[in-house]
Short mmCIF file of C-alpha atoms in Angstrom, two decimals:
data_model
loop_
_atom_site.label_atom_id
_atom_site.label_comp_id
_atom_site.label_asym_id
_atom_site.label_seq_id
_atom_site.Cartn_x
_atom_site.Cartn_y
_atom_site.Cartn_z
CA MET A 1268 -22.18 -3.23 2.05
CA THR A 1269 -18.63 -4.57 1.65
CA THR A 1270 -15.59 -2.37 2.02
CA MET A 1271 -12.75 -2.57 -0.50
CA PRO A 1272 -9.34 -3.26 1.03
CA ALA A 1273 -6.90 -0.36 1.06
CA SER A 1274 -4.36 -2.16 -1.14
CA GLU A 1275 -6.94 -2.91 -3.85
CA GLY A 1276 -8.21 0.66 -3.74
CA THR A 1277 -4.70 2.02 -4.19
CA ASP A 1278 -4.07 -0.29 -7.14
CA LEU A 1279 -7.39 0.72 -8.69
CA ASP A 1280 -6.61 4.43 -8.30
CA ALA A 1281 -3.20 3.92 -9.90
CA GLU A 1282 -4.76 2.06 -12.81
CA ILE A 1283 -7.38 4.77 -13.33
CA ALA A 1284 -4.69 7.47 -13.28
CA GLU A 1285 -2.65 5.56 -15.87
CA LEU A 1286 -5.68 5.16 -18.14
CA GLU A 1287 -6.45 8.87 -17.84
CA SER A 1288 -2.89 9.80 -18.80
CA GLN A 1289 -3.03 7.46 -21.79
CA GLY A 1290 -6.38 8.94 -22.80
CA LYS A 1291 -5.00 12.48 -22.68
CA TYR A 1292 -2.02 11.43 -24.82
CA CYS A 1293 -4.23 9.66 -27.36
CA THR A 1294 -6.62 12.62 -27.49
CA ALA A 1295 -3.76 15.06 -28.12
CA PHE A 1296 -2.23 12.76 -30.74
CA HIS A 1297 -5.48 12.20 -32.61
CA SER A 1298 -6.32 15.91 -32.36
CA GLN A 1299 -2.97 16.84 -33.93
CA ALA A 1300 -3.33 14.19 -36.62
CA GLY A 1301 -6.89 15.34 -37.33
CA CYS A 1302 -5.84 18.97 -37.68
CA SER A 1303 -3.06 18.01 -40.09
CA THR A 1304 -5.49 15.93 -42.16
CA ILE A 1305 -8.08 18.72 -42.30
CA LEU A 1306 -5.55 21.41 -43.22
CA SER A 1307 -3.99 19.30 -45.97
CA SER A 1308 -7.32 18.40 -47.60
CA THR A 1309 -8.22 19.87 -50.99
CA THR A 1310 -11.54 21.22 -49.74
CA THR A 1311 -9.94 23.18 -46.91
CA GLN A 1312 -7.28 24.60 -49.20
CA SER A 1313 -9.95 25.69 -51.70
CA LEU A 1314 -12.05 27.36 -49.00
CA LEU A 1315 -9.05 29.23 -47.61
CA GLN A 1316 -8.05 30.46 -51.06
CA ALA A 1317 -11.62 31.47 -51.90
CA SER A 1318 -12.04 33.39 -48.64
CA SER A 1319 -8.64 35.06 -48.76
CA PRO A 1320 -8.62 38.85 -49.34
CA ALA A 1321 -6.39 38.43 -52.40
CA SER A 1322 -9.17 36.54 -54.18
CA SER A 1323 -11.51 39.56 -54.16
CA PHE A 1324 -11.69 41.02 -57.65
CA ALA A 1325 -13.96 44.06 -57.24
CA SER A 1326 -12.35 46.21 -54.55
CA PRO A 1327 -11.20 49.85 -54.64
CA TYR A 1328 -8.45 49.14 -52.10
CA PRO A 1329 -5.03 47.62 -52.86
CA PRO A 1330 -4.43 43.98 -51.79
CA SER A 1331 -2.04 44.98 -48.99
CA SER A 1332 -4.62 47.14 -47.26
CA ILE A 1333 -7.23 44.41 -47.68
CA ALA A 1334 -4.92 41.89 -46.02
CA ARG A 1335 -4.24 44.26 -43.11
CA ARG A 1336 -7.94 44.89 -42.61
CA ALA A 1337 -8.66 41.15 -42.74
CA ARG A 1338 -6.01 40.45 -40.12
CA ARG A 1339 -7.41 43.15 -37.86
CA ALA A 1340 -10.97 41.93 -38.42
CA ASP A 1341 -10.32 38.20 -37.96
CA PRO A 1342 -6.84 37.23 -36.72
CA SER A 1343 -7.85 33.57 -36.40
CA ARG A 1344 -8.40 33.39 -40.18
CA SER A 1345 -4.87 34.65 -40.80
CA ASN A 1346 -3.48 32.17 -38.27
CA LEU A 1347 -5.39 29.32 -39.93
CA ALA A 1348 -4.10 30.33 -43.36
CA SER A 1349 -0.54 30.42 -42.03
CA HIS A 1350 -0.85 26.91 -40.57
CA ALA A 1351 -2.41 25.68 -43.82
CA THR A 1352 0.54 27.06 -45.80
CA GLU A 1353 3.02 25.33 -43.49
CA GLN A 1354 1.09 22.06 -43.73
CA ARG A 1355 1.01 22.29 -47.52
CA ALA A 1356 4.77 22.84 -47.65
CA TYR A 1357 5.35 19.92 -45.25
CA THR A 1358 3.11 17.63 -47.30
CA GLN A 1359 4.93 18.58 -50.49
CA GLN A 1360 8.27 17.87 -48.84
CA CYS A 1361 7.08 14.43 -47.69
CA ILE A 1362 5.85 13.64 -51.22
CA TYR A 1363 9.23 14.56 -52.69
CA ARG A 1364 11.13 12.51 -50.11
CA THR A 1365 8.87 9.51 -50.68
CA ALA A 1366 8.89 9.66 -54.48
CA ALA A 1367 12.65 10.34 -54.74
CA PRO A 1368 14.36 8.31 -51.98
CA VAL A 1369 17.76 8.87 -53.60
CA THR A 1370 18.84 12.27 -54.93
CA ALA A 1371 22.13 13.39 -56.45
CA PHE A 1372 23.77 16.80 -56.09
CA LYS A 1373 27.09 18.44 -56.81
CA VAL A 1374 29.51 19.60 -54.13
CA HIS A 1375 32.72 21.58 -54.48
CA ASP A 1376 35.58 20.71 -52.14
CA PRO A 1377 37.24 23.99 -51.02
CA ASP A 1378 40.56 22.23 -50.48
CA PRO A 1379 42.99 23.63 -53.11
CA ASN A 1380 44.73 20.24 -53.26
CA ALA A 1381 41.54 18.25 -53.78
CA VAL A 1382 41.48 15.76 -56.64
CA ASP A 1383 39.60 16.51 -59.85
CA GLY A 1384 39.50 20.21 -59.07
CA GLY A 1385 37.34 19.63 -55.99
CA HIS A 1386 34.37 18.26 -57.94
CA VAL A 1387 32.34 15.86 -55.76
CA LEU A 1388 29.14 13.98 -56.52
CA GLY A 1389 26.86 13.67 -53.51
CA LEU A 1390 24.14 11.05 -52.96
CA ARG A 1391 21.37 11.55 -50.41
CA LEU A 1392 19.55 8.40 -49.21
CA GLU A 1393 16.16 8.80 -47.51
CA VAL A 1394 15.06 6.21 -44.94
CA MET A 1395 11.66 5.91 -43.26
CA SER A 1396 10.93 3.95 -40.09
CA ARG A 1397 7.60 3.66 -38.25
CA GLY A 1398 6.00 6.32 -40.42
CA HIS A 1399 8.70 8.94 -39.84
CA PHE A 1400 11.64 10.06 -41.96
CA LEU A 1401 14.99 9.47 -40.29
CA ARG A 1402 18.11 11.52 -40.74
CA PRO A 1403 19.26 10.93 -44.33
CA TYR A 1404 22.55 9.26 -45.17
CA TYR A 1405 25.11 10.80 -47.51
CA VAL A 1406 27.71 9.27 -49.80
CA MET A 1407 30.30 11.49 -51.50
CA LEU A 1408 32.03 10.30 -54.70
CA ASN A 1409 35.00 11.79 -56.57
CA ARG A 1410 37.23 10.90 -59.53
CA PRO A 1411 40.85 10.55 -58.38
CA PHE A 1412 41.98 8.29 -61.24
CA SER A 1413 43.87 9.45 -64.29
CA SER A 1414 41.19 8.10 -66.61
CA GLY A 1415 38.78 10.74 -65.30
CA LYS A 1416 35.71 8.50 -65.59
CA HIS A 1417 35.85 6.07 -62.67
CA LEU A 1418 34.23 7.06 -59.39
CA ARG A 1419 35.46 6.31 -55.89
CA VAL A 1420 33.79 6.65 -52.48
CA HIS A 1421 35.27 9.76 -50.88
CA ARG A 1422 33.22 10.23 -47.69
CA HIS A 1423 30.02 8.73 -46.31
CA THR A 1424 27.74 8.65 -43.27
CA VAL A 1425 26.43 5.11 -43.82
CA PRO A 1426 26.28 2.99 -40.62
CA PRO A 1427 29.07 0.41 -40.13
CA ALA A 1428 26.58 -2.47 -40.42
CA VAL A 1429 26.10 -1.75 -44.14
CA PRO A 1430 28.90 -3.29 -46.30
CA LEU A 1431 29.59 -0.15 -48.30
CA ALA A 1432 33.10 -1.23 -49.29
CA ALA A 1433 31.80 -4.52 -50.70
CA PHE A 1434 29.15 -2.74 -52.78
CA ALA A 1435 31.76 -0.29 -54.07
CA ALA A 1436 34.15 -3.10 -55.01
CA ARG A 1437 31.38 -4.93 -56.85
CA HIS A 1438 29.65 -2.08 -58.68
CA LEU A 1439 32.35 0.66 -58.72
CA PRO A 1440 35.58 -1.23 -59.44
CA PRO A 1441 38.69 0.93 -59.90
CA PRO A 1442 40.61 0.88 -63.18
CA THR A 1443 43.31 -1.76 -63.59
CA SER A 1444 46.91 -0.78 -63.01
CA ASP A 1445 48.15 -2.99 -65.86
CA ALA A 1446 49.14 -0.79 -68.79
CA ASN A 1447 48.54 -3.63 -71.24
CA ASP A 1448 44.94 -4.08 -70.10
CA GLN A 1449 43.64 -0.56 -70.76
CA SER A 1450 41.66 -1.70 -73.80
CA SER A 1451 38.88 -3.14 -71.63
CA PRO A 1452 38.72 -1.25 -68.33
CA PRO A 1453 36.20 -2.46 -65.72
CA ARG A 1454 32.78 -0.90 -66.10
CA GLN A 1455 31.10 0.87 -63.22
CA ASP A 1456 27.36 0.79 -62.57
CA LEU A 1457 26.35 3.66 -60.32
CA ASP A 1458 22.66 2.79 -60.54
CA ARG A 1459 23.17 -0.74 -59.18
CA PHE A 1460 25.48 0.58 -56.48
CA VAL A 1461 22.82 3.02 -55.25
CA ARG A 1462 20.05 0.41 -55.39
CA ALA A 1463 22.04 -2.16 -53.43
CA LEU A 1464 23.16 0.42 -50.88
CA ARG A 1465 19.70 1.79 -50.17
CA ARG A 1466 18.18 -1.70 -50.00
CA GLU A 1467 20.72 -2.73 -47.37
CA VAL A 1468 20.21 0.49 -45.37
CA THR A 1469 16.45 -0.09 -45.41
CA ARG A 1470 16.89 -3.70 -44.29
CA TYR A 1471 19.12 -2.58 -41.43
CA HIS A 1472 16.51 -0.15 -40.10
CA ASN A 1473 13.77 -2.72 -40.56
CA ARG A 1474 15.70 -5.13 -38.33
CA LEU A 1475 16.12 -2.39 -35.73
CA GLY A 1476 12.38 -1.81 -35.93
CA VAL A 1477 11.71 -5.49 -35.28
CA SER A 1478 13.65 -5.31 -32.01
CA ALA A 1479 11.86 -2.11 -30.98
CA ASP A 1480 8.44 -3.59 -31.81
CA LEU A 1481 9.19 -6.73 -29.79
CA ARG A 1482 10.27 -4.66 -26.81
CA ARG A 1483 7.16 -2.51 -27.05
CA ARG A 1484 4.92 -5.56 -27.50
CA LEU A 1485 6.24 -7.11 -24.29
CA GLY A 1486 5.66 -3.87 -22.39
CA LEU A 1487 9.29 -3.22 -21.48
CA ARG A 1488 9.63 0.33 -20.26
CA ASP A 1489 11.87 2.19 -17.84
CA GLY A 1490 10.43 2.48 -14.37
CA PRO A 1491 8.99 0.37 -11.56
CA GLU A 1492 5.98 -0.71 -13.63
CA SER A 1493 8.25 -2.73 -15.93
CA ARG A 1494 9.37 -5.13 -13.18
CA PRO A 1495 8.27 -8.73 -13.79
CA ARG A 1496 5.69 -10.44 -11.64
CA HIS A 1497 7.09 -13.98 -11.96
CA SER A 1498 10.04 -15.91 -13.38
CA SER A 1499 8.51 -16.43 -16.85
CA SER A 1500 8.52 -12.71 -17.65
CA ILE A 1501 10.93 -11.11 -20.09
CA VAL A 1502 12.97 -8.36 -18.45
CA ASP A 1503 15.10 -7.18 -21.37
CA VAL A 1504 15.14 -7.23 -25.17
CA SER A 1505 18.19 -5.78 -26.91
CA VAL A 1506 20.18 -5.95 -30.15
CA ALA A 1507 23.14 -8.30 -29.75
CA ASP A 1508 25.27 -7.55 -32.83
CA ILE A 1509 26.25 -4.61 -34.98
CA GLU A 1510 24.18 -5.79 -37.96
CA ALA A 1511 21.01 -6.05 -35.82
CA LYS A 1512 20.46 -9.65 -36.96
CA GLN A 1513 20.46 -11.08 -33.43
CA ILE A 1514 18.11 -10.14 -30.60
CA LYS A 1515 19.01 -10.99 -27.02
CA LEU A 1516 16.20 -12.05 -24.66
CA THR A 1517 16.59 -12.11 -20.88
CA TRP A 1518 14.12 -13.74 -18.48
CA ALA A 1519 13.59 -12.95 -14.82
CA ASP A 1520 14.99 -16.34 -13.78
CA GLU A 1521 18.33 -15.53 -15.50
CA ARG A 1522 17.58 -17.51 -18.67
CA SER A 1523 18.77 -15.95 -21.90
CA GLY A 1524 17.92 -16.46 -25.54
CA ARG A 1525 18.98 -15.39 -28.99
CA LEU A 1526 16.70 -14.69 -31.95
CA ILE A 1527 18.61 -14.89 -35.24
CA MET A 1528 17.10 -13.11 -38.25
CA ASP A 1529 17.92 -12.92 -41.93
CA ASP A 1530 18.54 -9.72 -43.91
CA ASP A 1531 14.82 -8.93 -44.12
CA GLY A 1532 14.06 -9.47 -40.42
CA HIS A 1533 12.53 -12.96 -40.68
CA ILE A 1534 13.29 -15.42 -37.88
CA MET A 1535 15.73 -18.15 -38.82
CA LYS A 1536 16.62 -19.65 -35.42
CA LEU A 1537 15.85 -19.30 -31.72
CA VAL A 1538 18.13 -20.56 -28.96
CA VAL A 1539 17.35 -20.49 -25.21
CA PHE A 1540 19.93 -21.13 -22.48
CA GLY A 1541 19.29 -21.83 -18.81
CA ARG A 1542 21.49 -22.48 -15.83
CA ASP A 1543 22.08 -26.07 -16.96
CA GLY A 1544 22.72 -25.32 -20.63
CA ARG A 1545 20.27 -25.45 -23.53
CA ASP A 1546 16.63 -25.07 -22.56
CA TRP A 1547 15.00 -27.29 -25.18
CA GLU A 1548 11.55 -27.19 -23.60
CA THR A 1549 11.20 -23.42 -23.81
CA THR A 1550 12.62 -23.44 -27.34
CA LYS A 1551 10.00 -25.96 -28.49
CA GLU A 1552 7.21 -23.94 -26.88
CA LEU A 1553 8.27 -20.76 -28.63
CA VAL A 1554 9.17 -22.24 -32.03
CA PHE A 1555 6.87 -24.87 -33.48
CA GLY A 1556 4.96 -25.37 -36.70
CA LYS A 1557 5.26 -23.14 -39.73
CA ARG A 1558 4.07 -19.88 -38.15
CA ASN A 1559 7.33 -18.53 -36.76
CA ARG A 1560 7.03 -14.88 -37.63
CA MET A 1561 8.13 -12.24 -35.16
CA GLU A 1562 4.48 -11.49 -34.33
CA ASP A 1563 3.92 -15.15 -33.43
CA ILE A 1564 7.03 -15.33 -31.24
CA ALA A 1565 5.98 -12.11 -29.48
CA GLN A 1566 2.50 -13.50 -28.84
CA ARG A 1567 3.91 -16.71 -27.35
CA LEU A 1568 6.33 -14.78 -25.17
CA GLU A 1569 3.48 -12.55 -24.04
CA ASP A 1570 1.27 -15.53 -23.24
CA ARG A 1571 4.05 -17.24 -21.24
CA GLY A 1572 4.70 -14.05 -19.30
CA ALA A 1573 1.03 -13.64 -18.44
CA ALA A 1574 0.56 -17.28 -17.44
#
């Protein structure tokens, strides 16, 4: 009978502990997702409504007393009905936010010196990333011009990477100052302005998601387990510009690279630099042929790091 070395046993115990922690996380996640799916199903909603005390027709007691008796008799049923109501409201909210990604509302500016009597048109832009709704962006518009019809961007929470001013100049041009040219004032198109703005915001978050997916694919995490084993491993992946169109790669042997993407997150160019300048060999290994999607680059980087 052979005896396992102490170092290998320690590594095996650490690996088993990590797998157990991942299993507990996955079990909790799938359990939560399963409960949400069951509660939001039509069959479950129908059963809860049919078994609720309010659905009893022939009863000499008022509905309030029936509900109190039901809660005393079976508190778990009341708790389940409460969770089902919350899940139904959450599902309805998600449907509204998905079907209406842009909503308009009116706001009144309390400032007594505000233009146009304080009337403000608000736009709410919904953005989803990795299956979750992010914090919405807001754009406030007012009418400060004497014509009373042209809109202008008053306030906004759009990130700096989105060219809001360019979209406003293109689709919401201000009226001309020439008094002789008032017969044909520039036309504004609010619908095109909103479409272009939301498309650019969505592209921006998609590019951020590409960087996060690449970092997660290469297993970069905070802690000792993220340290590379050899010089071909990637030690850092980060966004290199404000528009999130460039991704910076850093190797363990101090090489660096840049991934340049287009507006939609597709790879356009990859550059790798070493101590002696351009590293053409690594560039050719990572970028070749027609399959140069981000998934392909991540797979090649992963294969080189594991080699």
